[in-house]
Every structure is written in C-alpha cells, then in structure tokens.
Short mmCIF file of C-alpha atoms and ligand atoms in Angstrom, two decimals:
data_model
loop_
_atom_site.label_atom_id
_atom_site.label_comp_id
_atom_site.label_asym_id
_atom_site.label_seq_id
_atom_site.Cartn_x
_atom_site.Cartn_y
_atom_site.Cartn_z
CA MET A 28 -26.88 70.91 -19.58
CA GLU A 29 -23.98 71.62 -17.33
CA THR A 30 -22.95 69.78 -14.10
CA ILE A 31 -24.36 71.58 -11.17
CA LYS A 32 -21.85 71.15 -7.96
CA ILE A 33 -23.57 70.49 -4.81
CA ILE A 34 -23.21 70.31 -0.98
CA ILE A 35 -25.64 68.57 1.30
CA ALA A 36 -25.94 69.31 4.59
CA GLY A 37 -28.03 66.64 7.12
CA PRO A 38 -27.10 63.62 4.51
CA ARG A 39 -27.69 60.70 7.27
CA GLY A 40 -31.30 62.24 8.08
CA ARG A 41 -34.19 60.59 6.70
CA MET A 42 -34.43 63.42 3.90
CA GLY A 43 -30.74 63.53 3.48
CA SER A 44 -30.13 60.25 3.01
CA GLU A 45 -32.67 60.65 -0.05
CA ALA A 46 -31.34 63.55 -1.69
CA VAL A 47 -27.58 62.18 -1.86
CA LYS A 48 -29.58 59.09 -3.76
CA LEU A 49 -31.37 62.07 -5.99
CA VAL A 50 -27.94 63.85 -6.68
CA GLU A 51 -25.69 60.50 -7.12
CA ASN A 52 -28.37 59.18 -9.63
CA THR A 53 -28.55 62.55 -11.34
CA GLU A 54 -26.52 62.92 -14.26
CA HIS A 55 -26.18 66.56 -14.11
CA PHE A 56 -26.06 66.80 -10.50
CA GLU A 57 -22.20 66.52 -8.62
CA LEU A 58 -22.09 65.55 -5.09
CA ILE A 59 -18.95 67.27 -3.91
CA ALA A 60 -19.10 67.49 0.02
CA ALA A 61 -21.53 67.20 3.13
CA VAL A 62 -22.05 68.92 6.02
CA ASP A 63 -22.16 66.62 9.03
CA TYR A 64 -21.67 67.98 12.69
CA LYS A 65 -20.52 64.21 14.00
CA HIS A 66 -18.56 63.49 11.16
CA ASP A 67 -15.80 66.07 10.40
CA GLY A 68 -12.89 64.85 8.09
CA MET A 69 -14.12 61.74 7.15
CA MET A 70 -15.39 60.76 3.64
CA LEU A 71 -19.25 59.77 3.18
CA SER A 72 -18.40 56.75 1.86
CA ASP A 73 -16.96 55.87 5.04
CA LEU A 74 -20.38 56.18 6.50
CA PRO A 75 -22.96 53.64 7.14
CA GLY A 76 -25.39 53.64 4.40
CA PHE A 77 -23.03 55.51 1.65
CA GLN A 78 -20.74 52.86 0.85
CA SER A 79 -21.47 52.64 -3.01
CA ILE A 80 -20.68 56.33 -3.30
CA ILE A 81 -17.23 55.79 -5.21
CA HIS A 82 -15.99 59.17 -5.76
CA SER A 83 -14.60 61.05 -2.91
CA VAL A 84 -16.48 63.40 -0.96
CA PRO A 85 -15.30 64.86 2.18
CA VAL A 86 -17.30 65.76 5.40
CA PHE A 87 -17.31 69.08 6.94
CA SER A 88 -18.33 69.43 10.39
CA ASP A 89 -18.63 73.28 9.58
CA ILE A 90 -20.15 74.95 6.66
CA GLU A 91 -17.86 77.50 6.18
CA LYS A 92 -14.74 75.34 6.15
CA CYS A 93 -16.74 73.09 3.58
CA LEU A 94 -17.61 76.65 1.60
CA GLN A 95 -13.73 77.62 1.93
CA TYR A 96 -12.65 73.78 0.95
CA VAL A 97 -15.11 73.03 -2.03
CA LYS A 98 -16.53 75.59 -5.04
CA ALA A 99 -19.89 74.64 -4.72
CA ASP A 100 -23.24 76.04 -6.89
CA VAL A 101 -25.94 74.61 -4.50
CA LEU A 102 -26.33 73.73 -0.75
CA ILE A 103 -29.12 71.71 0.07
CA ASP A 104 -29.72 71.70 3.67
CA LEU A 105 -32.29 68.88 5.28
CA THR A 106 -31.43 69.82 8.89
CA THR A 107 -32.91 71.34 11.63
CA PRO A 108 -34.21 75.20 12.09
CA GLU A 109 -31.49 76.82 14.08
CA VAL A 110 -28.60 75.29 12.17
CA GLY A 111 -30.91 75.32 8.91
CA MET A 112 -31.00 79.11 9.13
CA TYR A 113 -27.20 79.40 9.97
CA HIS A 114 -26.22 77.11 7.11
CA ALA A 115 -28.25 79.49 4.02
CA LYS A 116 -26.85 82.79 5.26
CA THR A 117 -23.46 81.55 5.23
CA ALA A 118 -24.12 79.76 2.19
CA LEU A 119 -25.39 83.07 0.62
CA GLU A 120 -21.87 84.84 1.93
CA TYR A 121 -19.92 82.40 -0.57
CA ASN A 122 -22.00 82.77 -3.39
CA VAL A 123 -23.44 79.73 -3.12
CA ARG A 124 -27.52 78.64 -3.77
CA PRO A 125 -29.75 77.16 -1.26
CA VAL A 126 -32.38 74.85 -1.61
CA VAL A 127 -34.03 74.54 1.91
CA GLY A 128 -35.99 71.99 2.67
CA THR A 129 -35.70 72.28 6.64
CA THR A 130 -38.87 73.68 8.20
CA GLY A 131 -39.65 75.59 11.66
CA PHE A 132 -38.01 78.73 9.66
CA THR A 133 -39.39 82.12 11.22
CA LYS A 134 -40.89 84.75 9.28
CA GLU A 135 -38.05 86.89 10.55
CA ASP A 136 -35.50 83.94 9.04
CA LEU A 137 -36.97 84.37 5.52
CA GLU A 138 -37.13 88.20 5.56
CA GLU A 139 -33.58 88.13 6.50
CA LEU A 140 -32.85 85.64 3.63
CA GLU A 141 -34.77 87.26 1.28
CA ARG A 142 -32.60 90.53 2.29
CA ILE A 143 -29.49 88.99 1.58
CA CYS A 144 -30.37 87.42 -1.62
CA ASN A 145 -31.99 90.85 -2.53
CA GLU A 146 -28.42 92.50 -1.50
CA LYS A 147 -25.79 89.89 -3.35
CA GLU A 148 -29.07 89.00 -6.55
CA LEU A 149 -28.66 85.40 -5.55
CA GLY A 150 -31.11 82.99 -5.75
CA CYS A 151 -32.46 80.96 -2.92
CA ILE A 152 -35.40 78.70 -2.52
CA ILE A 153 -36.74 77.27 0.48
CA ALA A 154 -39.82 75.07 0.39
CA PRO A 155 -42.05 73.53 3.16
CA ASN A 156 -42.76 70.93 1.62
CA PHE A 157 -41.33 69.78 -2.24
CA ALA A 158 -43.59 66.91 -2.39
CA ILE A 159 -45.75 68.05 -5.94
CA GLY A 160 -49.07 66.33 -4.54
CA ALA A 161 -48.79 68.82 -1.64
CA ILE A 162 -48.43 71.94 -3.81
CA LEU A 163 -51.56 71.13 -5.54
CA MET A 164 -53.47 70.46 -2.88
CA MET A 165 -52.61 74.25 -1.17
CA LYS A 166 -53.35 75.44 -4.51
CA PHE A 167 -56.57 73.85 -4.81
CA SER A 168 -57.38 74.63 -1.43
CA GLN A 169 -56.71 78.23 -2.25
CA MET A 170 -58.87 78.09 -5.12
CA ALA A 171 -61.42 76.33 -2.87
CA ALA A 172 -60.86 79.16 -0.28
CA LYS A 173 -62.46 82.22 -2.48
CA TYR A 174 -66.19 80.04 -2.00
CA PHE A 175 -65.87 78.63 1.65
CA ASN A 176 -64.96 80.93 4.05
CA ASP A 177 -64.76 78.27 6.55
CA VAL A 178 -61.89 75.96 6.77
CA GLU A 179 -59.45 73.98 9.29
CA ILE A 180 -56.59 72.36 8.43
CA ILE A 181 -55.40 68.94 9.98
CA GLU A 182 -51.67 68.22 9.34
CA LEU A 183 -50.25 64.19 10.38
CA HIS A 184 -46.73 63.73 10.86
CA HIS A 185 -44.63 61.15 11.86
CA ASP A 186 -44.20 62.12 16.33
CA GLN A 187 -40.16 62.72 15.52
CA LYS A 188 -41.18 65.97 13.84
CA LEU A 189 -39.57 68.65 15.67
CA ASP A 190 -42.08 72.00 14.68
CA ALA A 191 -45.54 72.45 14.92
CA PRO A 192 -47.52 73.25 13.19
CA SER A 193 -46.32 71.69 9.93
CA GLY A 194 -44.66 74.55 7.39
CA THR A 195 -47.08 72.99 4.68
CA ALA A 196 -50.00 73.79 7.01
CA VAL A 197 -48.54 77.44 7.86
CA LYS A 198 -48.00 77.89 4.12
CA THR A 199 -51.51 76.60 3.29
CA ALA A 200 -52.85 79.06 5.68
CA GLU A 201 -51.23 81.87 4.37
CA MET A 202 -52.21 81.37 0.88
CA ILE A 203 -55.89 80.81 1.89
CA SER A 204 -55.63 84.01 3.99
CA ALA A 205 -54.76 86.00 1.09
CA VAL A 206 -57.91 84.97 -0.89
CA ARG A 207 -60.43 84.44 1.51
CA GLU A 208 -62.99 86.88 3.31
CA ARG A 209 -61.67 87.19 6.91
CA LYS A 210 -63.73 85.35 9.13
CA LYS A 211 -63.32 84.10 12.90
CA GLN A 212 -64.64 80.72 12.67
CA GLY A 213 -66.73 78.57 15.08
CA HIS A 214 -69.56 79.56 18.08
CA PRO A 215 -68.67 83.54 18.74
CA ASN A 216 -68.81 82.35 22.52
CA GLU A 217 -67.04 78.79 22.33
CA LYS A 218 -64.67 78.32 24.66
CA GLU A 219 -62.31 75.31 25.20
CA THR A 220 -62.68 73.36 28.08
CA ILE A 221 -59.61 71.72 27.66
CA ASP A 222 -56.71 74.20 26.54
CA GLY A 223 -55.81 73.90 22.74
CA ALA A 224 -58.96 71.90 21.78
CA ARG A 225 -59.53 74.03 19.27
CA GLY A 226 -56.15 73.54 17.63
CA ALA A 227 -53.76 76.89 16.47
CA LEU A 228 -55.43 79.89 15.41
CA TYR A 229 -54.55 81.36 12.05
CA ASP A 230 -56.20 84.89 11.19
CA GLY A 231 -59.17 83.09 12.38
CA MET A 232 -59.12 79.79 11.22
CA HIS A 233 -57.74 76.44 12.91
CA ILE A 234 -54.95 74.32 12.37
CA HIS A 235 -54.35 70.91 14.42
CA SER A 236 -51.52 68.60 14.48
CA VAL A 237 -51.50 65.13 14.62
CA ARG A 238 -48.08 63.19 15.75
CA LEU A 239 -47.79 59.33 15.27
CA PRO A 240 -45.40 57.05 14.99
CA GLY A 241 -45.82 55.49 11.30
CA LEU A 242 -46.88 58.41 9.75
CA ILE A 243 -44.78 60.18 7.09
CA ALA A 244 -46.09 63.92 6.16
CA HIS A 245 -49.87 64.53 5.47
CA GLN A 246 -52.80 67.23 5.44
CA GLN A 247 -56.41 67.48 4.93
CA VAL A 248 -58.11 70.68 4.70
CA LEU A 249 -61.64 70.67 5.37
CA PHE A 250 -63.60 73.34 4.03
CA GLY A 251 -67.54 73.81 5.04
CA ALA A 252 -70.62 75.32 4.23
CA ASP A 253 -74.60 75.11 4.35
CA GLY A 254 -75.53 71.17 3.49
CA GLN A 255 -71.81 70.50 2.23
CA THR A 256 -68.04 69.84 3.17
CA LEU A 257 -64.99 69.11 0.76
CA THR A 258 -62.06 67.75 2.11
CA ILE A 259 -58.83 68.20 0.05
CA ARG A 260 -56.02 65.90 1.27
CA HIS A 261 -52.67 64.93 0.24
CA ASP A 262 -50.52 61.80 1.70
CA SER A 263 -46.43 61.46 1.47
CA TYR A 264 -46.16 57.48 2.21
CA HIS A 265 -42.28 57.74 1.40
CA ARG A 266 -39.70 60.56 1.57
CA GLY A 267 -38.91 59.77 -2.18
CA SER A 268 -41.88 62.06 -2.48
CA PHE A 269 -39.88 65.28 -2.09
CA MET A 270 -36.97 64.30 -4.37
CA SER A 271 -38.53 65.66 -7.45
CA GLY A 272 -40.03 69.00 -5.88
CA ILE A 273 -36.07 69.11 -4.89
CA LYS A 274 -34.75 68.16 -7.95
CA ILE A 275 -36.34 71.01 -9.67
CA ALA A 276 -35.59 73.34 -7.09
CA VAL A 277 -31.79 72.73 -7.84
CA GLU A 278 -32.40 73.42 -11.96
CA THR A 279 -34.29 76.71 -11.00
CA VAL A 280 -31.98 78.19 -8.29
CA VAL A 281 -28.93 78.01 -10.54
CA LYS A 282 -30.69 79.95 -12.93
CA ASN A 283 -32.49 82.39 -10.73
CA ASN A 284 -31.53 85.54 -8.97
CA ARG A 285 -34.02 86.05 -5.92
CA PHE A 286 -35.98 84.23 -3.39
CA VAL A 287 -38.25 81.93 -3.62
CA TYR A 288 -40.74 80.65 -0.51
CA GLY A 289 -42.78 77.74 -1.67
CA LEU A 290 -41.99 75.65 -4.75
CA GLU A 291 -45.43 76.77 -6.19
CA ASN A 292 -43.66 80.07 -7.25
CA ILE A 293 -41.34 77.96 -9.57
CA LEU A 294 -43.77 75.53 -11.08
CA ASP A 295 -45.87 76.32 -14.11
P1 LIG B 28 -33.52 64.12 10.48
O1 LIG B 28 -34.04 62.61 9.65
O2 LIG B 28 -33.56 64.25 11.91
O3 LIG B 28 -32.41 64.67 9.90
C1 LIG B 28 -31.71 65.56 10.53
C2 LIG B 28 -30.56 65.69 10.05
O4 LIG B 28 -29.65 66.61 10.29
C3 LIG B 28 -30.09 64.36 11.13
O5 LIG B 28 -29.44 63.38 10.52
C4 LIG B 28 -29.27 65.17 12.38
O6 LIG B 28 -27.97 64.34 12.71
C5 LIG B 28 -28.38 66.49 11.24
N1 LIG B 28 -28.37 67.76 12.01
C6 LIG B 28 -28.62 67.99 12.82
N2 LIG B 28 -27.89 69.09 13.16
C7 LIG B 28 -26.89 69.10 12.25
C8 LIG B 28 -25.99 70.18 11.83
N3 LIG B 28 -25.18 71.11 12.63
N4 LIG B 28 -25.08 70.07 10.40
C9 LIG B 28 -25.46 69.03 9.99
N5 LIG B 28 -26.27 68.10 10.13
C10 LIG B 28 -26.85 68.35 11.33
O7 LIG B 28 -35.28 64.65 10.06
P2 LIG B 28 -35.49 64.69 8.67
O8 LIG B 28 -37.10 63.76 8.91
O9 LIG B 28 -34.65 64.49 7.34
O10 LIG B 28 -36.30 66.47 8.39
C11 LIG B 28 -35.29 67.15 8.10
C12 LIG B 28 -35.78 68.08 8.04
O11 LIG B 28 -36.56 68.31 6.60
C13 LIG B 28 -36.90 69.13 9.15
O12 LIG B 28 -36.68 69.89 9.33
C14 LIG B 28 -38.40 68.44 8.54
O13 LIG B 28 -39.17 68.94 9.12
C15 LIG B 28 -38.04 68.69 6.77
N6 LIG B 28 -38.62 68.19 6.62
C16 LIG B 28 -38.71 68.93 4.81
C17 LIG B 28 -40.02 68.48 4.03
C18 LIG B 28 -40.03 69.15 2.79
O14 LIG B 28 -40.47 68.72 1.66
N7 LIG B 28 -39.33 70.24 2.35
C19 LIG B 28 -40.16 66.93 3.69
C20 LIG B 28 -40.03 66.22 4.72
C21 LIG B 28 -38.99 66.84 6.02
P3 LIG B 28 -28.55 64.11 14.22
O15 LIG B 28 -29.16 63.17 13.86
O16 LIG B 28 -27.49 63.26 14.05
O17 LIG B 28 -28.47 64.75 15.13
#
C-alpha cells in the first residue's frame, strides 16, 4: 500500500492527540506536519506528550504556510468549527483532501465545501461521528423510524463541548427525517413553563443535549408507540473509539473524488 502523507490540525487536542498516535502507529500513514496556532516554527517532538516522535514533524500556526512548505495527501482536522472550515477550504485549494472530525459546521459550510470538491474533483470526508458503533446506532434508528414515527433524541457529552446539539444528533435527526412520516410530536397544546424544557425542535422531533464532566460522547434514541418503547444507545468511553473510523476515512478519501458527509456513506 502506498504511503499516505498526512497533516494533523489540532494535535494537542483530545481527538488530535489520539489521531497523532493513529498515524504514528499505522504503517502506511506518515505524519509530515502539524497545524497548531500556538507553536509556530517548533517541532512536534518539542511539545509535551510528543517526545516519542523521533522523526521531524514541523509545526505551523497557519495552514496556508504549512501547505506551501509540505506536500501532503490528506489533512485531518480536529479543531473548532470556525478554524476547521478555513482549514478544509484552504487544503482543497492546495489539492489536499480533508478528513474532518471537527463538528459544528453549518449547512452553508457543508454546501460550500461540496461545491469546491465538485469543482476541483477532489475527495473530502466530513463525519460528525467516526465511531463505527455510533454509525450503526444511526442506521438502526433510521430503520426503526420507518415503523415508529414518535422519537426523541438525547445526546450526552462532556461539558467542554462547544456546539449543541451534537453533530451526531443532527445527523441522526436528518437520517430519521428522510424516512419518517412527518409529524409534530407531543400534545398539540403543549406549553413550556420553562423555556427549552422540550429541547430543540428538528422537523417535528425533539433533541435534548446533556453536558456533564465525566461523559465523553453518548447518544440515546427513544422511540415510542402504543404500549411499547424502543431505546437505541451508543456510548464512546474513550476517544480511541473514533480512530478506526478516521483510519477508514483517510484510506478512502485518497481514492475518492467526491464530497462525503457521514461515515455511513463510505462503510459497506
Ligand atoms: P479539544 O481537546 O478542545 O481540541 C481542539 C484543539 O484544537 C485544541 O488543541 C485547540 O488548541 C486546537 N485549536 C484551536 N484553534 C486552533 C487553530 N487555529 N489551529 C490549530 N489548532 C487549533 O477538542 P476535542 O475534544 O479534541 O474535539 C475537537 C473537535 O472534534 C470538536 O469539534 C469536537 O466536537 C470534534 N469531535 C469529533 C468527533 C468525531 O467522531 N467526528 C468525536 C469527538 C470530538 P487550544 O486548546 O490551545 O485552543
């Protein structure tokens, strides 16, 4: 297998540091640079936690400077929505294929990236959840939604998460919406006595976001019908749970010339 040359943006982050380990431990992956806005001009091995990286991995604060300096195949972005969008767009400008785990991109952001991919005939994979179990949870929920059209989504994450609801919850709602008979749930006259009590509304279904220290990434999809409920739940206990999905995405994006949103679209 040919070596895939990779840049990681956000290497010090909780996801980014796992991605560094993934790339370092995968024989046909090569980490050639990192983007970290706080450590321009340093080597990754100079940063705490990366001393075991013995080959030289230069760090750039700016993606454009990085892309001018190294010749990469893939950019893995695990940063924040604002900077992640800039990183993905700039990578495509330099013919580098983005694999984006950063969540919180708007519909307009996704449309813009899709348009650039189509124009440049380049691959790009954006997935709000790279855990294979979470993808199955979304697929099973879509299957169930054909038979149960009353559903509530409860997503639970650590309290440092910036966006709410989670990208996974929005993606689950979109997948359910595609097959569910349209319905506004709850009592027609229901009234919130405290604002937000019923959660966010997506196409007639409710999404609830829980934020607590100690959690990582969890989601429960609850279906209800006469005399029965069905609960589909996935739990990520460690950020390592996302890495097998990122590995598949990197291996796929180098062969793809299209925009993909959601890991489920590249899994058999
Ligand atoms: P995190 O620990 O806060 O890491 C984000 C990293 O990005 C931090 O190291 C931060 O540095 C860095 N950063 C901020 N601005 C930057 C810039 N301009 N250039 C380079 N790096 C920059 O967050 P996380 O838990 O790793 O999550 C990262 C993203 O992945 C979030 O959007 C999260 O929702 C998403 N996520 C996705 C999945 C998935 O499966 N798709 C799973 C979990 C999380 P400072 O801390 O120094 O500011």
